[in-house]
PDB file of C-alpha atoms in Angstrom:
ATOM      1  CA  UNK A   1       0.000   0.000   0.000  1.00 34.00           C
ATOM      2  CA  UNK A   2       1.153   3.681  -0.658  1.00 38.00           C
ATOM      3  CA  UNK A   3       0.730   6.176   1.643  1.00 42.00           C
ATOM      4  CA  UNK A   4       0.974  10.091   1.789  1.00 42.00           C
ATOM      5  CA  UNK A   5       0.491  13.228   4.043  1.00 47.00           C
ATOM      6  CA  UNK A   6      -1.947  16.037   4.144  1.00 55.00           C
ATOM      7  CA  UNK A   7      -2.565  18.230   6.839  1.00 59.00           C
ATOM      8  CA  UNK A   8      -5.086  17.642   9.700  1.00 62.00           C
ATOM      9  CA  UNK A   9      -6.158  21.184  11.812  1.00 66.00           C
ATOM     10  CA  UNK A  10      -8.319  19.044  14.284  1.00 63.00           C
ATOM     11  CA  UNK A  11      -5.549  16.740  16.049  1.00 71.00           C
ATOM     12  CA  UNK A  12      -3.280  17.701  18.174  1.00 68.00           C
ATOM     13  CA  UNK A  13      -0.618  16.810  21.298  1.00 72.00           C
ATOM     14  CA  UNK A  14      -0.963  18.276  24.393  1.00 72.00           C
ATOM     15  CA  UNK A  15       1.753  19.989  23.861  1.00 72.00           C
ATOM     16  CA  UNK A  16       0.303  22.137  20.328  1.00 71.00           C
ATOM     17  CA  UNK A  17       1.561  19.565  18.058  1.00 70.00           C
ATOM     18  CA  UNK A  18      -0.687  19.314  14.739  1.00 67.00           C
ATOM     19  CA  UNK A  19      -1.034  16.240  13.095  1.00 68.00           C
ATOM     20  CA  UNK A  20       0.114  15.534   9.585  1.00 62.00           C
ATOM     21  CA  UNK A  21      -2.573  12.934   7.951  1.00 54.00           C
ATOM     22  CA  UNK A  22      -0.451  10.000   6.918  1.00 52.00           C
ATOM     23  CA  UNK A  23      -2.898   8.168   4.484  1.00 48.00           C
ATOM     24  CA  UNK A  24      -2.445   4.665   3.469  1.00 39.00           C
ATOM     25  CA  UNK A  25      -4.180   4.114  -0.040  1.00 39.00           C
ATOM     26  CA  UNK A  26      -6.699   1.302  -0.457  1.00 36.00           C
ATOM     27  CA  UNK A  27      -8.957  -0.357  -3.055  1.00 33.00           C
ATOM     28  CA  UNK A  28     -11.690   2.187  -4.428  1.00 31.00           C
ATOM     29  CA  UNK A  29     -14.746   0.197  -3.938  1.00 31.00           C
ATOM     30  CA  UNK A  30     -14.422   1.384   0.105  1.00 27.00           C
ATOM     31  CA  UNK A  31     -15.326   4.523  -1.241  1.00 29.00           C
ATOM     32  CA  UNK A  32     -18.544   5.582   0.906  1.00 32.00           C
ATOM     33  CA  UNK A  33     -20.288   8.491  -0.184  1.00 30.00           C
ATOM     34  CA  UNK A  34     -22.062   9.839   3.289  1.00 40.00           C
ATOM     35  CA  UNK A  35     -22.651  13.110   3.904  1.00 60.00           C
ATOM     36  CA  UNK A  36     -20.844  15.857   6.083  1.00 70.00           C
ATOM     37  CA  UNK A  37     -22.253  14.143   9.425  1.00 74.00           C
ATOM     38  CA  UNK A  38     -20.765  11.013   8.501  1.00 78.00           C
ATOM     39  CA  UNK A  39     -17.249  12.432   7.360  1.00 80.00           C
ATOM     40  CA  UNK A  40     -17.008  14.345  10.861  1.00 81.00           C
ATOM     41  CA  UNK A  41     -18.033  10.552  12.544  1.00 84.00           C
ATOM     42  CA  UNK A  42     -15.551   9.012  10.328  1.00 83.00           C
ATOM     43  CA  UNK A  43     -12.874  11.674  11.622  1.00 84.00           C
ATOM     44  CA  UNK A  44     -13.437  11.010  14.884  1.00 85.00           C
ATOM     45  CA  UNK A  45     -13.398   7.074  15.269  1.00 89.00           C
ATOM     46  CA  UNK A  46     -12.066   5.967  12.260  1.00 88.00           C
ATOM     47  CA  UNK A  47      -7.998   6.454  13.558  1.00 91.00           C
ATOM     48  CA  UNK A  48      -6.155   3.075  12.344  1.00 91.00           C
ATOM     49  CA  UNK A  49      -2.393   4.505  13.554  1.00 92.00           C
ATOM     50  CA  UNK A  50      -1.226   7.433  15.486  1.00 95.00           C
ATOM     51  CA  UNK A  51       2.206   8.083  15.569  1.00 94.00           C
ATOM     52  CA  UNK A  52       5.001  10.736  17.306  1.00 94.00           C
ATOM     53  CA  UNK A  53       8.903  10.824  17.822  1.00 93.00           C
ATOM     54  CA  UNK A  54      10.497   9.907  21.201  1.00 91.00           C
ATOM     55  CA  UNK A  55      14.300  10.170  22.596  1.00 87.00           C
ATOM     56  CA  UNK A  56      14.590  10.523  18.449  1.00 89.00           C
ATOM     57  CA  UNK A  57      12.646   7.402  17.472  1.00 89.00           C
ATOM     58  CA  UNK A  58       8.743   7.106  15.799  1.00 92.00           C
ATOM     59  CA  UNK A  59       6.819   4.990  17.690  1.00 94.00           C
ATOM     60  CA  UNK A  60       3.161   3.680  16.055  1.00 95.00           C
ATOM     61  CA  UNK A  61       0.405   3.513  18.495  1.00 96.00           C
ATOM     62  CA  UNK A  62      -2.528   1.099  17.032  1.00 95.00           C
ATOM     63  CA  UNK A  63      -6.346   0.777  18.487  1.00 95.00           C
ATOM     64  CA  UNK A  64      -7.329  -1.504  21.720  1.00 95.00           C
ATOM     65  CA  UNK A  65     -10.561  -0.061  22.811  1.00 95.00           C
ATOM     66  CA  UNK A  66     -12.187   3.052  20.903  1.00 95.00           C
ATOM     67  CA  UNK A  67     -15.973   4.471  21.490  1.00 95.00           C
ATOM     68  CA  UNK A  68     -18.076   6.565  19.771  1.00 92.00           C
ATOM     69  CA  UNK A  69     -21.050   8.218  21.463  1.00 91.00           C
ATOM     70  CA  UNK A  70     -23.562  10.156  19.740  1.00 87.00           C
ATOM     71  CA  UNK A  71     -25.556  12.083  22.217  1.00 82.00           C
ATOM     72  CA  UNK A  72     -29.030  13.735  22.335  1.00 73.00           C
ATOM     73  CA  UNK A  73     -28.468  16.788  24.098  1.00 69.00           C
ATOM     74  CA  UNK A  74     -27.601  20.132  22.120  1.00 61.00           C
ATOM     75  CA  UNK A  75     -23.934  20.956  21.880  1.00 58.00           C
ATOM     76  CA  UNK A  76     -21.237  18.555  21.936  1.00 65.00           C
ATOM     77  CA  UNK A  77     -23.160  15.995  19.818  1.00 81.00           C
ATOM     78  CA  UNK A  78     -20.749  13.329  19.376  1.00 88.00           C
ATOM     79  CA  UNK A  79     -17.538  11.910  22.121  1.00 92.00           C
ATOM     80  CA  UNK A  80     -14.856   9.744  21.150  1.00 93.00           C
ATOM     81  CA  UNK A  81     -12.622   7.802  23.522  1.00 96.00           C
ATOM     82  CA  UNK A  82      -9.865   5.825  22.141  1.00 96.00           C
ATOM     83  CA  UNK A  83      -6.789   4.087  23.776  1.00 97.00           C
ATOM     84  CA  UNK A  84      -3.993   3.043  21.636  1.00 97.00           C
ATOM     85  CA  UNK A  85      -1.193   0.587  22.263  1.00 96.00           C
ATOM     86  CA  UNK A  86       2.636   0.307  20.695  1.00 95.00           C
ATOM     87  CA  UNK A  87       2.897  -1.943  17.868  1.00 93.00           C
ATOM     88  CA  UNK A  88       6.087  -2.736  19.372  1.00 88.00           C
ATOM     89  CA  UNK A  89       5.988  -3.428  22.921  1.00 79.00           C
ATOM     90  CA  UNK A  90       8.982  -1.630  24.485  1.00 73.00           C
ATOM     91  CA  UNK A  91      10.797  -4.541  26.549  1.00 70.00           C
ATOM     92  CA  UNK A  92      14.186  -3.066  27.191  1.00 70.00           C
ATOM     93  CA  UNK A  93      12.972  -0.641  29.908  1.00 67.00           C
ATOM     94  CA  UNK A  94      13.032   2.697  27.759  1.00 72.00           C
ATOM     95  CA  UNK A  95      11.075   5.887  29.120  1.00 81.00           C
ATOM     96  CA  UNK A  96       9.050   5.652  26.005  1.00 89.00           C
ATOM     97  CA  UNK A  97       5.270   5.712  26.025  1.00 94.00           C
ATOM     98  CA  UNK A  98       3.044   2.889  27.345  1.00 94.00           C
ATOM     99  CA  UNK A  99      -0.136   3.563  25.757  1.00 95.00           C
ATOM    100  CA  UNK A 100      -1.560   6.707  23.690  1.00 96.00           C
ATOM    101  CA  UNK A 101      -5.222   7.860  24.620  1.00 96.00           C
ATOM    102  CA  UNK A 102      -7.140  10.125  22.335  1.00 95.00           C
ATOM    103  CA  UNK A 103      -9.996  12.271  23.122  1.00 93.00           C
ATOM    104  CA  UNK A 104     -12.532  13.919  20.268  1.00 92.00           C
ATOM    105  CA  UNK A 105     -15.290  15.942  20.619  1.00 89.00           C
ATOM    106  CA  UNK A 106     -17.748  17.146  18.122  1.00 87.00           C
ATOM    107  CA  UNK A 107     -20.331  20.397  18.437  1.00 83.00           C
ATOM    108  CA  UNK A 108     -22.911  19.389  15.696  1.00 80.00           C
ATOM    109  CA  UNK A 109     -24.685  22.875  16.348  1.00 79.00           C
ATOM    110  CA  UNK A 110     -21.476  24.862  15.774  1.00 79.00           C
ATOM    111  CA  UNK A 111     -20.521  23.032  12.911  1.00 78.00           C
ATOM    112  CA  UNK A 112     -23.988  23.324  11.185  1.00 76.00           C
ATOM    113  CA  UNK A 113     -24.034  26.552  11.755  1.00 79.00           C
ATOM    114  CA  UNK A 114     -20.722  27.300  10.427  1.00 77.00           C
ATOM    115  CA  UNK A 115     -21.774  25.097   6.910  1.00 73.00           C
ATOM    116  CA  UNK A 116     -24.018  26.887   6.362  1.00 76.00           C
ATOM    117  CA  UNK A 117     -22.034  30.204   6.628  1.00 77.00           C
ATOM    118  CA  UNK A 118     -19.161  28.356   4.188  1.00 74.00           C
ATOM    119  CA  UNK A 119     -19.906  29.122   0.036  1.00 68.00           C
ATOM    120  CA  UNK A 120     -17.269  26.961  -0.319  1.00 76.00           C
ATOM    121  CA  UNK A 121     -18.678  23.818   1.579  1.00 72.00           C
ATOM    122  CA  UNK A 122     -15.898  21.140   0.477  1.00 75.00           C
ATOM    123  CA  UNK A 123     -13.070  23.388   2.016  1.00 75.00           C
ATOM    124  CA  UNK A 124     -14.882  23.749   5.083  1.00 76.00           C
ATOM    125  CA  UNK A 125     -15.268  19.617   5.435  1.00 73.00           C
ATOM    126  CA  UNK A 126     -11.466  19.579   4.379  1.00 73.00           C
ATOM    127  CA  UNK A 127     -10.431  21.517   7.581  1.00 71.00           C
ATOM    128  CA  UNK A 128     -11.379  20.301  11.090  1.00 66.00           C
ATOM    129  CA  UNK A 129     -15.208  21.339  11.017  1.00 66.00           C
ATOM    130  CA  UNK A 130     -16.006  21.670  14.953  1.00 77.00           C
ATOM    131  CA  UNK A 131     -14.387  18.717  15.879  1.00 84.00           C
ATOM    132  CA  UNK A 132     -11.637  18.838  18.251  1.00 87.00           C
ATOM    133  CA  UNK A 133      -9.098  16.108  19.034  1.00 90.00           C
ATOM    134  CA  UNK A 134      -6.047  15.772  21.616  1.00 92.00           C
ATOM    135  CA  UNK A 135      -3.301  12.535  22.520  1.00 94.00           C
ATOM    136  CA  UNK A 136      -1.782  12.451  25.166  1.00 95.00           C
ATOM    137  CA  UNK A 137       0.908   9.906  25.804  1.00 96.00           C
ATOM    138  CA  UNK A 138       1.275   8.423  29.084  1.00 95.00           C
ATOM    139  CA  UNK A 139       3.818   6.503  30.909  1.00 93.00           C
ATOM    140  CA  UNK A 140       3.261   3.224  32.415  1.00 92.00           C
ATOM    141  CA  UNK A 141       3.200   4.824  35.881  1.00 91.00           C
ATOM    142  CA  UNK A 142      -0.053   6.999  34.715  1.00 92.00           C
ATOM    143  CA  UNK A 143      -1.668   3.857  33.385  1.00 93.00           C
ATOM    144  CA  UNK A 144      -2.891   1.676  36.378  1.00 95.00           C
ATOM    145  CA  UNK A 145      -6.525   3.190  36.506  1.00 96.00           C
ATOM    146  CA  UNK A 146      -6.966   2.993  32.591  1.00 96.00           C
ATOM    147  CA  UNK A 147      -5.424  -0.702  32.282  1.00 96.00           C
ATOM    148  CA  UNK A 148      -8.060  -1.515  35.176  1.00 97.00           C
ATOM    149  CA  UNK A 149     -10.795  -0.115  32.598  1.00 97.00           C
ATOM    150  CA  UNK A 150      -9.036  -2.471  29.816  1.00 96.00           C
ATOM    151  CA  UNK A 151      -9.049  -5.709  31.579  1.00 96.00           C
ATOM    152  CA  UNK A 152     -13.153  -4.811  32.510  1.00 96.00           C
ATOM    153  CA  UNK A 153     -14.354  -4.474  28.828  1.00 96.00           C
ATOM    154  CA  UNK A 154     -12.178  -7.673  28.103  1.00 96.00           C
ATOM    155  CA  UNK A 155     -13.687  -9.406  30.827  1.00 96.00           C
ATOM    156  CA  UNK A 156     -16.881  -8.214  29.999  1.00 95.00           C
ATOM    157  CA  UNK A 157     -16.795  -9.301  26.296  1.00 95.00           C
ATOM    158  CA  UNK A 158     -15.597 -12.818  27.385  1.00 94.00           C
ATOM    159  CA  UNK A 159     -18.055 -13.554  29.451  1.00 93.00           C
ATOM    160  CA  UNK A 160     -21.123 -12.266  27.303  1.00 93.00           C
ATOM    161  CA  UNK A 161     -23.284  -9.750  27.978  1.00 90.00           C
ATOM    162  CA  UNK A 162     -27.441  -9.715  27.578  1.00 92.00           C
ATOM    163  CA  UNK A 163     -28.923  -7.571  25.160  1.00 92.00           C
ATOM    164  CA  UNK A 164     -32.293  -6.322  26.010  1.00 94.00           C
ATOM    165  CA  UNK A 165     -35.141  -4.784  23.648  1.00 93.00           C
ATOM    166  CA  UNK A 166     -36.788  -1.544  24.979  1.00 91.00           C
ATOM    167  CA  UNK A 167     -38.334   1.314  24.357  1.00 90.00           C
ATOM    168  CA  UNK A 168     -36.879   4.524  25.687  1.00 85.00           C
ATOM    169  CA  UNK A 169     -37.663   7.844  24.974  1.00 80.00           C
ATOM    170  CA  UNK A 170     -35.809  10.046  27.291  1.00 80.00           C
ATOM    171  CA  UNK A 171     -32.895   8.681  26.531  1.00 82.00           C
ATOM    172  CA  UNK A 172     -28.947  10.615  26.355  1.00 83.00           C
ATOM    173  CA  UNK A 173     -27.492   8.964  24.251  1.00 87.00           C
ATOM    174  CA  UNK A 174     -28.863   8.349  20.274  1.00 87.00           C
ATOM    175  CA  UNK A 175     -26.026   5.850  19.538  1.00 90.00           C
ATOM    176  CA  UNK A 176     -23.200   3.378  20.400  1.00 93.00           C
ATOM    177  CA  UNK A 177     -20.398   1.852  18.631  1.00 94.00           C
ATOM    178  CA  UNK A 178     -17.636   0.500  20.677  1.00 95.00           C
ATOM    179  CA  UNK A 179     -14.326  -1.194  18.394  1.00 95.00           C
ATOM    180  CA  UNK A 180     -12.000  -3.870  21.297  1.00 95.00           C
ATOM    181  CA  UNK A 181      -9.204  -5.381  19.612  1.00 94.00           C
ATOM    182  CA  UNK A 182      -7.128  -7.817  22.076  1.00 91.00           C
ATOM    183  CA  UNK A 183      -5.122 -10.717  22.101  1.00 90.00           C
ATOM    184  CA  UNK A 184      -8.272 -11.905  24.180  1.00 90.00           C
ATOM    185  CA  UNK A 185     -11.751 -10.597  22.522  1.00 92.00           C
ATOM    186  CA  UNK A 186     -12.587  -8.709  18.901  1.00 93.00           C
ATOM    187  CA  UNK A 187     -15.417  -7.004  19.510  1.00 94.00           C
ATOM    188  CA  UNK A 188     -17.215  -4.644  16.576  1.00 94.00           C
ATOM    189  CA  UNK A 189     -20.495  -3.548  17.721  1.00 94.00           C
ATOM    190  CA  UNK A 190     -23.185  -0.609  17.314  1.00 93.00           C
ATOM    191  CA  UNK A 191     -26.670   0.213  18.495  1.00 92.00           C
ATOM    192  CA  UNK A 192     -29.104   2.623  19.564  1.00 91.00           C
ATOM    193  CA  UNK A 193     -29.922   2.487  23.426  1.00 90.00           C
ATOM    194  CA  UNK A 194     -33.505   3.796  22.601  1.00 88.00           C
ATOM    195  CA  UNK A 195     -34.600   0.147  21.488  1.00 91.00           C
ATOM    196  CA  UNK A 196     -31.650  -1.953  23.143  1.00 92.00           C
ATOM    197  CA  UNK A 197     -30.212  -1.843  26.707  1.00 93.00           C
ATOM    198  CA  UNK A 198     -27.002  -3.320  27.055  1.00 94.00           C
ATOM    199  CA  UNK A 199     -26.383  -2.380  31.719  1.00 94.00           C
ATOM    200  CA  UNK A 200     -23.145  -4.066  31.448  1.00 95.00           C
ATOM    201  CA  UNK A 201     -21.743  -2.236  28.586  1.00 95.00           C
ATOM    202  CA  UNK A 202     -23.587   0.986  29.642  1.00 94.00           C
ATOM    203  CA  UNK A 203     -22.176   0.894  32.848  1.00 95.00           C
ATOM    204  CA  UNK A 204     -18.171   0.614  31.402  1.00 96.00           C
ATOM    205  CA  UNK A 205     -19.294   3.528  29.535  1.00 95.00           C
ATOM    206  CA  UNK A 206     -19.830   5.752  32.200  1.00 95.00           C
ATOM    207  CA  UNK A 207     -16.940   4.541  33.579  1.00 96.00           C
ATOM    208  CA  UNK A 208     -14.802   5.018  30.650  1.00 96.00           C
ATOM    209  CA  UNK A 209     -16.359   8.359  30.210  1.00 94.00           C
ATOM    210  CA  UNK A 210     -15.476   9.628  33.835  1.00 95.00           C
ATOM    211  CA  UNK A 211     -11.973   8.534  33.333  1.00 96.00           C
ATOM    212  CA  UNK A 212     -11.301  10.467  29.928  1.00 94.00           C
ATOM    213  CA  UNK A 213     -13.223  13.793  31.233  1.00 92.00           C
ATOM    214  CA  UNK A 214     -10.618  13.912  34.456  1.00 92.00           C
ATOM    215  CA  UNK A 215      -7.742  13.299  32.501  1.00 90.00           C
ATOM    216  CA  UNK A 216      -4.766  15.948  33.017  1.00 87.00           C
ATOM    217  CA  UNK A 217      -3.452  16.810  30.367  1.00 81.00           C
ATOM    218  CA  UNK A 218      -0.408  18.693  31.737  1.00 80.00           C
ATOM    219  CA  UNK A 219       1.006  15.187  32.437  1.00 83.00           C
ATOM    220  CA  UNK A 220       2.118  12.855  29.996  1.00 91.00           C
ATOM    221  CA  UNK A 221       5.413  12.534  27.844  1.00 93.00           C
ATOM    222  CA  UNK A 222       5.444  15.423  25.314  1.00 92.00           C
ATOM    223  CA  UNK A 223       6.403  13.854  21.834  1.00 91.00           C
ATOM    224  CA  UNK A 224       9.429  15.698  20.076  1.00 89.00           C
ATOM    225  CA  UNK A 225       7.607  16.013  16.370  1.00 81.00           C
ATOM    226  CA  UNK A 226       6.527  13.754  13.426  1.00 85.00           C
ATOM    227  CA  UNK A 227       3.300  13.487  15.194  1.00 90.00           C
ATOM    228  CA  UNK A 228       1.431  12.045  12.540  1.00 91.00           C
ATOM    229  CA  UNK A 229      -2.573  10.436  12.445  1.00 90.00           C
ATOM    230  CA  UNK A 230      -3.122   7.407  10.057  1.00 88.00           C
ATOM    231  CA  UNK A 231      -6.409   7.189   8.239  1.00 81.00           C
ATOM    232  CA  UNK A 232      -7.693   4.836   4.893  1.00 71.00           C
ATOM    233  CA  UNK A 233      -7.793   7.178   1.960  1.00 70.00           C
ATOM    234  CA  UNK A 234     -11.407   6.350   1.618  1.00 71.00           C
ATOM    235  CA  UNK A 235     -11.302   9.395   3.894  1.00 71.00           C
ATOM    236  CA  UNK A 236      -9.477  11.935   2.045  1.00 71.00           C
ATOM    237  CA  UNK A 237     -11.320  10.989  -1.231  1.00 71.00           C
ATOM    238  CA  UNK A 238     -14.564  11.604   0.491  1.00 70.00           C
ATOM    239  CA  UNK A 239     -14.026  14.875   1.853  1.00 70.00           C
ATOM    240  CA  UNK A 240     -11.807  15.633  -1.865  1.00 69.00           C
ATOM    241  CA  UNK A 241     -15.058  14.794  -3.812  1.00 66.00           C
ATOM    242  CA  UNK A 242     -17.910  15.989  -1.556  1.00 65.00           C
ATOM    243  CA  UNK A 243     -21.332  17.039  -3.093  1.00 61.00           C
ATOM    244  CA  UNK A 244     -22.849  19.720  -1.027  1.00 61.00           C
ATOM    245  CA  UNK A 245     -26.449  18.074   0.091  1.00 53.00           C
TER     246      UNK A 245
END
């Protein structure tokens, strides 16, 4: 596969790093032709690397766990909580980074408002619409409580979990769609908590949520550059060829 860069204004590092888009190439039949809801979605979950230097080495972080939350309520519409893990474990003891956690929000009210200010619509779903997006890298030190948070939504998809239909109308949350990718489970799953209750998921959620809301983002290791985000070009050649709806 080839693979090139383009800029990215919505990620960053904690430290005011912006992201260059490294973009692998890929077949064009996964070419998907959603509107400018689902390219801001797509931005926000659809992260297959992210990358940074370190005591003068890159170091790729790839997905574990990674939700996406769209919510009700006015405002910030949409949440997305990922945690990413080295692609090469480090086993020689290095200061380097134990796991990468990324945090995106989305206001769908300030972004529709701000489309429909834009005559030039495709630039505006180029740049970073109202999404925002920060990793932080932690050390292993920082990592007890999240790692805790790991092991339960392993444990949790290994033992099963009951799926219940319902109706619910006042409800915060219009959808779910939670990605686990383990030596243990593979878990791909979405649905909409108005006609399905899921406690045991829904209660790691909350959980998971709590822990990425508190996080301080002073802390960390602060990458040296080449901090880089990895996403299919399916991406790029949606937002490149978008028809204004």
């Amino acid at each position: 596969m080839e693979s090139f860069f383009a800029e990215m204004p919505w990620e960053k590092t904690t430290n005011n790093l912006h992201a260059q888009h490294r973009v692998i190439r890929c077949p064009p039949q996964w070419l998907n032709n959603r509107p400018a809801m689902g390219v801001a979605l797509r931005k926000m979950e659809e992260v297959h690397f992210i990358s940074a230097k370190f005591s003068g080495d890159l170091h790729y972080f790839e997905p574990a766990i990674v939700s996406l939350v769209v919510q009700t309520k006015p405002g910030t519409f949409a949440e997305c909580f990922g945690v990413y893990i080295p692609t090469v474990p480090d086993d020689e003891g290095h200061d380097y980074p134990a796991l990468c956690l990324r945090r995106a929000s989305w206001n769908y009210e300030l972004d529709r408002e701000n489309y429909n200010k834009k005559v030039n619509k495709r630039e505006y779903i180029k740049g970073g619409q109202s999404i925002e997006a920060v990793s932080i890298f932690l050390p292993e030190q920082e990592c007890t409580e999240i790692r805790q948070l790991i092991s339960q939504a392993n444990d949790m998809v290994e033992q099963g979990f009951v799926t219940e239909q319902v109706k619910r109308e006042n409800c915060p949350w219009f959808s779910v769609k939670i990605k686990i990718a383990s030596d243990r489970v593979n878990l791909d799953m979405a649905y909409t908590p108005f006609s399905t209750r899921i406690q045991a998921l829904e209660s790691w959620l909350e959980k998971w949520k709590s822990f990425f809301s508190k996080i301080d983002l002073t802390k960390g290791i602060q990458p040296e550059g080449d901090f880089s985000v990895t996403y299919h070009d399916s991406l790029q050649e949606q937002m490149s060829s978008f028809v204004e709806m």
